[in-house]
PDB file of C-alpha atoms in Angstrom:
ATOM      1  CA  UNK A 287      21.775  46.481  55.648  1.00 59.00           C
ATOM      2  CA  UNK A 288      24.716  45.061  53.712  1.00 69.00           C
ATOM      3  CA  UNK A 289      26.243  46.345  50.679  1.00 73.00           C
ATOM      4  CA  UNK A 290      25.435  44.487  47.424  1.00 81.00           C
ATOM      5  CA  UNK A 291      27.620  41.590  46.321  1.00 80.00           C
ATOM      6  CA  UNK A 292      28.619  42.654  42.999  1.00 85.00           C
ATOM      7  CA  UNK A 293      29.257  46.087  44.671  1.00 85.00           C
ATOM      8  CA  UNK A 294      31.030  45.556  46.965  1.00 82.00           C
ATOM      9  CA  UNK A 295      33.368  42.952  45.079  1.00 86.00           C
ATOM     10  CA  UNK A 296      33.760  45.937  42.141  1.00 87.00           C
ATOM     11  CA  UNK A 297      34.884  48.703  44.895  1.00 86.00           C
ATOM     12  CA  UNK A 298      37.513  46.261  46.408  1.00 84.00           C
ATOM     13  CA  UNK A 299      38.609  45.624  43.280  1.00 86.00           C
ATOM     14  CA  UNK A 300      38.664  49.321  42.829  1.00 88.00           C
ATOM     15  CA  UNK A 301      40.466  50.005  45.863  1.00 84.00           C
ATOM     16  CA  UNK A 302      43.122  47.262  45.305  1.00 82.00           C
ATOM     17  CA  UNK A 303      43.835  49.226  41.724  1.00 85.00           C
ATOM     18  CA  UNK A 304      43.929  52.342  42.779  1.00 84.00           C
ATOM     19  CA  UNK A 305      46.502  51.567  45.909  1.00 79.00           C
ATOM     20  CA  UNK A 306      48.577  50.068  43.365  1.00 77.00           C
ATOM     21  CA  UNK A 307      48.546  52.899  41.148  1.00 79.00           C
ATOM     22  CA  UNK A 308      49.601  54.942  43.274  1.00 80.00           C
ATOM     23  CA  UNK A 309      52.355  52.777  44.799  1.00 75.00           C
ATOM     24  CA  UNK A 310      53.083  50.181  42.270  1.00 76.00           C
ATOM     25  CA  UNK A 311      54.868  48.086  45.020  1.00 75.00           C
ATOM     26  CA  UNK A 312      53.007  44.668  44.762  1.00 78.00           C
ATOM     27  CA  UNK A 313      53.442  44.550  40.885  1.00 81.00           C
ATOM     28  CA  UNK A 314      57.099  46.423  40.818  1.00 82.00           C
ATOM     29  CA  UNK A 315      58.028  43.619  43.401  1.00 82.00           C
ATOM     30  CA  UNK A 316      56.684  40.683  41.464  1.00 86.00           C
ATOM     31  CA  UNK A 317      57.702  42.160  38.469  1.00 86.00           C
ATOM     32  CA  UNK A 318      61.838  42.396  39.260  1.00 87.00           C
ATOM     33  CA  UNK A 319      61.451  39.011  40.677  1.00 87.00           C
ATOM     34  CA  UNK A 320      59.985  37.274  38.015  1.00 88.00           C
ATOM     35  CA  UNK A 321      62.466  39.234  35.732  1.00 88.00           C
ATOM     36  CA  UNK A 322      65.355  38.353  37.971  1.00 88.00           C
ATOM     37  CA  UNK A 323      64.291  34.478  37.773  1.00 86.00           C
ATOM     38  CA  UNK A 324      64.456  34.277  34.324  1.00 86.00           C
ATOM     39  CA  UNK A 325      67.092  35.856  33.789  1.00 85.00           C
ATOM     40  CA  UNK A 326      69.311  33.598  35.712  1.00 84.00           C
ATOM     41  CA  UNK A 327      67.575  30.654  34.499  1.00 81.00           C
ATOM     42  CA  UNK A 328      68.161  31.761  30.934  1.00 78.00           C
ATOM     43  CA  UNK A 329      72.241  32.265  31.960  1.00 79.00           C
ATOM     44  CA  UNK A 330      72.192  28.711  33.695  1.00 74.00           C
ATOM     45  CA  UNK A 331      70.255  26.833  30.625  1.00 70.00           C
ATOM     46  CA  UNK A 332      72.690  29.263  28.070  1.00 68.00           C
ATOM     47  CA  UNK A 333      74.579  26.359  26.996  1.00 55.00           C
ATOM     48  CA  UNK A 334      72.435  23.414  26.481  1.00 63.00           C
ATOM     49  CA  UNK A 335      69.223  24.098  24.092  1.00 65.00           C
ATOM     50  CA  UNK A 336      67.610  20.573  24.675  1.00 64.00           C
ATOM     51  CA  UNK A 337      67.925  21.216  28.146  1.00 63.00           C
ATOM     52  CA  UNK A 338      66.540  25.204  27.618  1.00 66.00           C
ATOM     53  CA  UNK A 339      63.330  23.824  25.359  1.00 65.00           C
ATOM     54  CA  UNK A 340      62.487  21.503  28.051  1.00 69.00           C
ATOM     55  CA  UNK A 341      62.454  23.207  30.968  1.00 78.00           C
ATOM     56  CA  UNK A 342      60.886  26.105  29.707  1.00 84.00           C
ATOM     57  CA  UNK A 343      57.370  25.497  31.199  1.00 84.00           C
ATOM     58  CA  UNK A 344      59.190  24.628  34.209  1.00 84.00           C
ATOM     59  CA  UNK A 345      60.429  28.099  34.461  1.00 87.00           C
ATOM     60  CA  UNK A 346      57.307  29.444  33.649  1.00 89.00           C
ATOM     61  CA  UNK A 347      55.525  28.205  36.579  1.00 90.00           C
ATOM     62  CA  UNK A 348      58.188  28.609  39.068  1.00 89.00           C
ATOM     63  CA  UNK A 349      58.676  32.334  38.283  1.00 90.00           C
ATOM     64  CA  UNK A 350      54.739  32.658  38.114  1.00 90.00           C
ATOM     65  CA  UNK A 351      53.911  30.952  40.957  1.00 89.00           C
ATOM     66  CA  UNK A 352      56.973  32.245  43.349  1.00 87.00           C
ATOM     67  CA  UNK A 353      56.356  35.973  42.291  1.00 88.00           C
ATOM     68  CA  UNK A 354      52.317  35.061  42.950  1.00 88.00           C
ATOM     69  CA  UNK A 355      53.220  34.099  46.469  1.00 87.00           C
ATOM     70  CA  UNK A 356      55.603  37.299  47.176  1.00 85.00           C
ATOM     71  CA  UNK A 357      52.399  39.193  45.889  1.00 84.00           C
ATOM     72  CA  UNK A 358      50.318  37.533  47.750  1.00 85.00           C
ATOM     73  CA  UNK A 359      52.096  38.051  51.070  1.00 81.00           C
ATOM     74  CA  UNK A 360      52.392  41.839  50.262  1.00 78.00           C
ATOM     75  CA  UNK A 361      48.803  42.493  49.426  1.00 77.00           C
ATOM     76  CA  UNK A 362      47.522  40.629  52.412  1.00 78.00           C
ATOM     77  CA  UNK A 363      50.323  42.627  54.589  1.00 74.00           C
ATOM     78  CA  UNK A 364      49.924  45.942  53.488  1.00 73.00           C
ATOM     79  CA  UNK A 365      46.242  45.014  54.051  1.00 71.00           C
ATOM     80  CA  UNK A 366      46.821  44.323  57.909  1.00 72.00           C
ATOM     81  CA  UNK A 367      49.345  47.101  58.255  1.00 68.00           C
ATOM     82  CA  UNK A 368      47.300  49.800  56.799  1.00 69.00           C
ATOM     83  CA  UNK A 369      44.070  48.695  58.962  1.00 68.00           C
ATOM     84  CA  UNK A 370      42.172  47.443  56.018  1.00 69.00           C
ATOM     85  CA  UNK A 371      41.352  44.096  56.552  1.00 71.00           C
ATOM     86  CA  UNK A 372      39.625  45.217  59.468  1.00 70.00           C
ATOM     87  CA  UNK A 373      38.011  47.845  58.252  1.00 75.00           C
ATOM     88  CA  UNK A 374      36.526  45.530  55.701  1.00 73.00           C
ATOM     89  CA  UNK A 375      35.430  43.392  58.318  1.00 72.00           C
ATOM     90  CA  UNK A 376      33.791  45.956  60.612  1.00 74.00           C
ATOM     91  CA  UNK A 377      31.536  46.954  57.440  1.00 74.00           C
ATOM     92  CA  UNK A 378      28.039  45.738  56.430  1.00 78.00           C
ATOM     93  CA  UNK A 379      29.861  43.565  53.514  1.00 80.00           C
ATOM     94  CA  UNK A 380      29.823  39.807  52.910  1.00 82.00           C
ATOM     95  CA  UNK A 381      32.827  37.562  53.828  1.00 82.00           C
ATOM     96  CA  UNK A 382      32.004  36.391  50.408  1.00 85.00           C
ATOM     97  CA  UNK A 383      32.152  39.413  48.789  1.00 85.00           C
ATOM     98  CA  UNK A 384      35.345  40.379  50.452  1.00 86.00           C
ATOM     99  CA  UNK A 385      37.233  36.896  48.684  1.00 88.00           C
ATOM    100  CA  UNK A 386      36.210  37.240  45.768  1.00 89.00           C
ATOM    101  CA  UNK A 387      37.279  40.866  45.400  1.00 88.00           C
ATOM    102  CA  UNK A 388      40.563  40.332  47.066  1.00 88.00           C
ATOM    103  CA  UNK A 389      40.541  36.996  44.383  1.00 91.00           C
ATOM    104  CA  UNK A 390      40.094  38.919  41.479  1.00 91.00           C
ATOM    105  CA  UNK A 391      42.852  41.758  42.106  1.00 89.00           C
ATOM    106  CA  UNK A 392      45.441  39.108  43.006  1.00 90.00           C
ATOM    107  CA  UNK A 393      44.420  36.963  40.073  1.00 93.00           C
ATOM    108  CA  UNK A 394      45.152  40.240  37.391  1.00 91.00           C
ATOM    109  CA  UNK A 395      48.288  40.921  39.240  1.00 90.00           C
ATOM    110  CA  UNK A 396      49.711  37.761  38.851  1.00 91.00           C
ATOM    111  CA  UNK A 397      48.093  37.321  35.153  1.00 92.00           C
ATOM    112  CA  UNK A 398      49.602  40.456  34.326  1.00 91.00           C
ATOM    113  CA  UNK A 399      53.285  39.010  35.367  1.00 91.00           C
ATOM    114  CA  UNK A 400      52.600  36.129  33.574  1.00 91.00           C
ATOM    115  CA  UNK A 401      51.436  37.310  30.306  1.00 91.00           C
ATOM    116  CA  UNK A 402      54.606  39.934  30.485  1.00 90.00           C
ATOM    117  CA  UNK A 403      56.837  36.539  31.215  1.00 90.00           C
ATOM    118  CA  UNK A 404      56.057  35.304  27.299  1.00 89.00           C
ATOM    119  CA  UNK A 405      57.222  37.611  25.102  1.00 90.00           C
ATOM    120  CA  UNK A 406      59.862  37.923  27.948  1.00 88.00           C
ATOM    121  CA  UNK A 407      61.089  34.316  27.795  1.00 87.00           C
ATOM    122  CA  UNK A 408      60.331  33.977  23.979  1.00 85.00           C
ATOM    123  CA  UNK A 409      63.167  36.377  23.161  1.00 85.00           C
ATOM    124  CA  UNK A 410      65.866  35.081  26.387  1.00 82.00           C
ATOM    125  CA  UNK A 411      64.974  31.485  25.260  1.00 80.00           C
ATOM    126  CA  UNK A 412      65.202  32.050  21.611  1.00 79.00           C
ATOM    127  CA  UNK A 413      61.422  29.048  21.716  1.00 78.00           C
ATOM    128  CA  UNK A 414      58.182  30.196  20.233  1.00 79.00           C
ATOM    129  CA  UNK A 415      56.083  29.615  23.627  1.00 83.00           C
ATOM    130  CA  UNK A 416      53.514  32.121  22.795  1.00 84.00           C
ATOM    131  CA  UNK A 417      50.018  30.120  21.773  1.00 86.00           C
ATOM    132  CA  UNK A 418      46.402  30.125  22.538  1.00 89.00           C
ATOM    133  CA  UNK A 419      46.167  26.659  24.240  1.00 91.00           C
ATOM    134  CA  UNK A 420      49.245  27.927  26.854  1.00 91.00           C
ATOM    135  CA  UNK A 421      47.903  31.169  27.321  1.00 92.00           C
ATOM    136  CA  UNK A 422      44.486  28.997  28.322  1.00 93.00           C
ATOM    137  CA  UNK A 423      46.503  26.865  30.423  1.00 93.00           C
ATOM    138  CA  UNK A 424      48.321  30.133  32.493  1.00 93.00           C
ATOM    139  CA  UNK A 425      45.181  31.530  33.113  1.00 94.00           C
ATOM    140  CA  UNK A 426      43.517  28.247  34.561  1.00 94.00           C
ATOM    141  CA  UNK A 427      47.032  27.417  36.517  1.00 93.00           C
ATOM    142  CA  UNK A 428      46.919  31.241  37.775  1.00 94.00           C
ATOM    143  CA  UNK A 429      42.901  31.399  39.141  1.00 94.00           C
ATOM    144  CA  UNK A 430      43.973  28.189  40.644  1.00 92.00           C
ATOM    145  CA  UNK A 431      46.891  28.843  42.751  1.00 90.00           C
ATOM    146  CA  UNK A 432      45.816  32.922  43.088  1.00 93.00           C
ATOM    147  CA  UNK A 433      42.316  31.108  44.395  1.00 93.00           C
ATOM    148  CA  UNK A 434      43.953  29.012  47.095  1.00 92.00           C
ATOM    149  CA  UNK A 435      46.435  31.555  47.604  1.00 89.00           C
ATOM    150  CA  UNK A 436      44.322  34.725  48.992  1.00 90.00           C
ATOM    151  CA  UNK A 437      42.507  32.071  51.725  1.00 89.00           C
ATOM    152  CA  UNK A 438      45.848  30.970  52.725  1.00 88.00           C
ATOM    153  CA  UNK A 439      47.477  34.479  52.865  1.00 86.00           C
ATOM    154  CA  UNK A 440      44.535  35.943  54.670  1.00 83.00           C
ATOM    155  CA  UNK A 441      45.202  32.913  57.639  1.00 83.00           C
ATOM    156  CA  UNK A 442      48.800  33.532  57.670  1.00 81.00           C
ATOM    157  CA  UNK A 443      48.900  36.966  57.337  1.00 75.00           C
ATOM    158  CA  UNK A 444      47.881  36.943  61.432  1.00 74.00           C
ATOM    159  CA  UNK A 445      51.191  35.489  61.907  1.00 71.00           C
ATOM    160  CA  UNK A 446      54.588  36.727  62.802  1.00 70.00           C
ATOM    161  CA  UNK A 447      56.442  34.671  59.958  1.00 70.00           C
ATOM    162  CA  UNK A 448      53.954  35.135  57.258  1.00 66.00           C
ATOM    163  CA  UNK A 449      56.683  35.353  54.769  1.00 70.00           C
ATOM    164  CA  UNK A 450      58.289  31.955  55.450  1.00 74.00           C
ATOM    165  CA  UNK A 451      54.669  30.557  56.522  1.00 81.00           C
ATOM    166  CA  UNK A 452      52.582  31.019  52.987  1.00 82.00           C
ATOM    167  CA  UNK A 453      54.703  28.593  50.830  1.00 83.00           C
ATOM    168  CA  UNK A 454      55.149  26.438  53.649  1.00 86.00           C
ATOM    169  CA  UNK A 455      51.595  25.500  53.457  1.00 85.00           C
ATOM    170  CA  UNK A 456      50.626  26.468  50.276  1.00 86.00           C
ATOM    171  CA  UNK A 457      53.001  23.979  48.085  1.00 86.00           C
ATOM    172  CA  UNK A 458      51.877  20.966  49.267  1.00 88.00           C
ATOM    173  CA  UNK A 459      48.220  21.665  48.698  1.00 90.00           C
ATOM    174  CA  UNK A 460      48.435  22.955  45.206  1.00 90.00           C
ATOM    175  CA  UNK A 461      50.974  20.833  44.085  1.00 90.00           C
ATOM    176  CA  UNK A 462      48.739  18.831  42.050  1.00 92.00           C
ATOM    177  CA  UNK A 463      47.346  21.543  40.344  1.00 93.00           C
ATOM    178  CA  UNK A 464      50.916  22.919  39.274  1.00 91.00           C
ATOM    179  CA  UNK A 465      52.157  19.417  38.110  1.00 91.00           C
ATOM    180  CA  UNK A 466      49.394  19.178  36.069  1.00 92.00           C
ATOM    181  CA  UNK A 467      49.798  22.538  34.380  1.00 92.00           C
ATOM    182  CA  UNK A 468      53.462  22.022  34.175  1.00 90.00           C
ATOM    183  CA  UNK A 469      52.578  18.485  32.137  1.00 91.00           C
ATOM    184  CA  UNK A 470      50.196  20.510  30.153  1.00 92.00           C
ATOM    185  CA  UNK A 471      52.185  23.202  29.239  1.00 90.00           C
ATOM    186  CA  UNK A 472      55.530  21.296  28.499  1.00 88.00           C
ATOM    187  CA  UNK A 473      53.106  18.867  25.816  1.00 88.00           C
ATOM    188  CA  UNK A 474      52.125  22.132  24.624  1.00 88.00           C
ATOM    189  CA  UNK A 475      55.386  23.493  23.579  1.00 85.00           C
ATOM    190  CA  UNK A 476      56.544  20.264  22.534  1.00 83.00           C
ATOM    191  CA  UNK A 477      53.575  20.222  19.925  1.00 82.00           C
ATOM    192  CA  UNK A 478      52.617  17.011  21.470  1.00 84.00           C
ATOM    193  CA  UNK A 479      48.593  15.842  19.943  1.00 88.00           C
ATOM    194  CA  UNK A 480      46.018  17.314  21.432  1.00 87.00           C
ATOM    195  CA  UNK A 481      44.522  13.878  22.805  1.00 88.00           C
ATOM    196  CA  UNK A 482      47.779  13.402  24.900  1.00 86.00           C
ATOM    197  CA  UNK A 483      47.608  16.770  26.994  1.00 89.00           C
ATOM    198  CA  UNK A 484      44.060  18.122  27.143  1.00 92.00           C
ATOM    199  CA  UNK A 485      42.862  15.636  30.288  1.00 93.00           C
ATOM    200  CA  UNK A 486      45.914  17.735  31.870  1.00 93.00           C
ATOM    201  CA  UNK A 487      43.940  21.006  31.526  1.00 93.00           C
ATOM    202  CA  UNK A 488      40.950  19.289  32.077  1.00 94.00           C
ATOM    203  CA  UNK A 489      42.319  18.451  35.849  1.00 94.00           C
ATOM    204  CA  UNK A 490      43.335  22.013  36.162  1.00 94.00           C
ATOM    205  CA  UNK A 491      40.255  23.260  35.441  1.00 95.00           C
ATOM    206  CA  UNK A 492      38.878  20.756  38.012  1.00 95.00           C
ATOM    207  CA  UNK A 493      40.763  21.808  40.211  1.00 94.00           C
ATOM    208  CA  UNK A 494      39.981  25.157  40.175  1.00 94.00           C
ATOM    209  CA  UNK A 495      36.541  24.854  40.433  1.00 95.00           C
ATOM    210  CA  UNK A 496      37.420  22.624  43.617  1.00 94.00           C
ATOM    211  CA  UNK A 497      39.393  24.906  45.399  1.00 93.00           C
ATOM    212  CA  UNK A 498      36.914  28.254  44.629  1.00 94.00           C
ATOM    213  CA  UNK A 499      34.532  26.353  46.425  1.00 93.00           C
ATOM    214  CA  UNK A 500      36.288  25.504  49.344  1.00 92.00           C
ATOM    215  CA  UNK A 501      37.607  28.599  49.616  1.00 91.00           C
ATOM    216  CA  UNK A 502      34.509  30.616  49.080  1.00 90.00           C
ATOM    217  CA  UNK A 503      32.994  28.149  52.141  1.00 89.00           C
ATOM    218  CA  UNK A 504      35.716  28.523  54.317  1.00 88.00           C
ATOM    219  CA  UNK A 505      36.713  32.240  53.732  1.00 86.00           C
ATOM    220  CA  UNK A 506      34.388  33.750  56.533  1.00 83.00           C
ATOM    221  CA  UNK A 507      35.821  31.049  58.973  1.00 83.00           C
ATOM    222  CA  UNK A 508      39.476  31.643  58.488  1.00 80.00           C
ATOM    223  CA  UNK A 509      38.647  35.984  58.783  1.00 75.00           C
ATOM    224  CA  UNK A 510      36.698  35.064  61.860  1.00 70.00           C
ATOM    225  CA  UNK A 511      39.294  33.167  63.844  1.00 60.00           C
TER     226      UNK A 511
END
């Protein structure tokens, strides 16, 4: 008999907390990287404002969605290395179940970095970026990419360059989705109309619900192999 759904998503979710608790690897890594990126962004951009206030968002979503990928890579790692995965596998719980827990801990990770990266770059960057509508956008752009992300790490992570491998086939695939939240976000900050930048969140919120399903279908397949 198989474990409930909502059970079994709650105690991975549980499980993924706890670990990092205790460790606070995957969100010290992602963490010094993110702060590291801005940092030298902030340095580069010192000297030229226009340039700073418009490629703010830009940084943003870089630093999110590089120090998403290093978190990625480590969570689905230390899952392999520690016998988890397959543990996880072996019991009476849905493939399903297993995504979508795995989803949701990668997802408040990375939202976590993200949030941090406001205040963070509001004070380095000397620009007001902090606002509902963004904060809407970075949670959209982050389910999105954290969404496609824990399929993709969970196919790589079999691999022996699963560092190198991730981004390499990641990028491509949700490029469209980070274009679009880039657009989105840099109208945002610009305090461009409303009219002119909310089909851009729109299409990441397509997008989203796009690649959850996919990814959702094709989870069990990709564990399976």
């Amino acid at each position: 008999m198989k474990t409930p759904f909502l059970s079994a998503v709650l105690s991975i979710i549980r499980k993924d907390f706890q670990a990092e608790v205790r460790s606070r690897e995957l969100v010290g890594a992602m963490g010094m990287f993110a702060l590291l990126s801005v940092l030298i962004f902030s340095f580069a951009l010192e000297l030229d404002r226009v340039a700073r206030t418009e490629s703010i968002s830009g940084v943003l979503w870089v630093t999110v969605v590089f120090a998403s990928i290093l978190g990625l890579n480590r969570s689905m790692a230390m899952e392999r290395d520690q016998g988890n995965l397959d543990a996880l596998l072996l019991a009476p719980v849905s493939r399903a179940a297993i995504f979508c827990g795995k989803l949701v801990g990668n997802f408040l990770f990375t939202l976590l970095i993200a949030l941090v990266l406001l205040p963070l770059m509001t004070v380095l960057y000397n620009v007001a970026i902090i606002s509902a509508w963004l904060i809407a956008v970075l949670i959209l752009g982050t389910l999105g990419f954290t969404t496609l992300g824990t399929l993709l790490a969970a196919m790589t992570v079999q691999t022996r360059s699963r560092e190198a491998l991730l981004p390499i086939v990641m990028m491509p695939v949700v490029l469209p989705l980070l274009l679009s939240a880039v657009r989105a976000s840099t109208s945002i900050l610009n305090g461009a109309p409303q009219e002119s930048w909310i089909e851009w969140v729109q299409i990441v919120a397509v997008l989203d619900l796009i690649y959850f399903t996919l990814c959702f279908l094709l989870f069990e397949y990709v564990v399976e192999e």
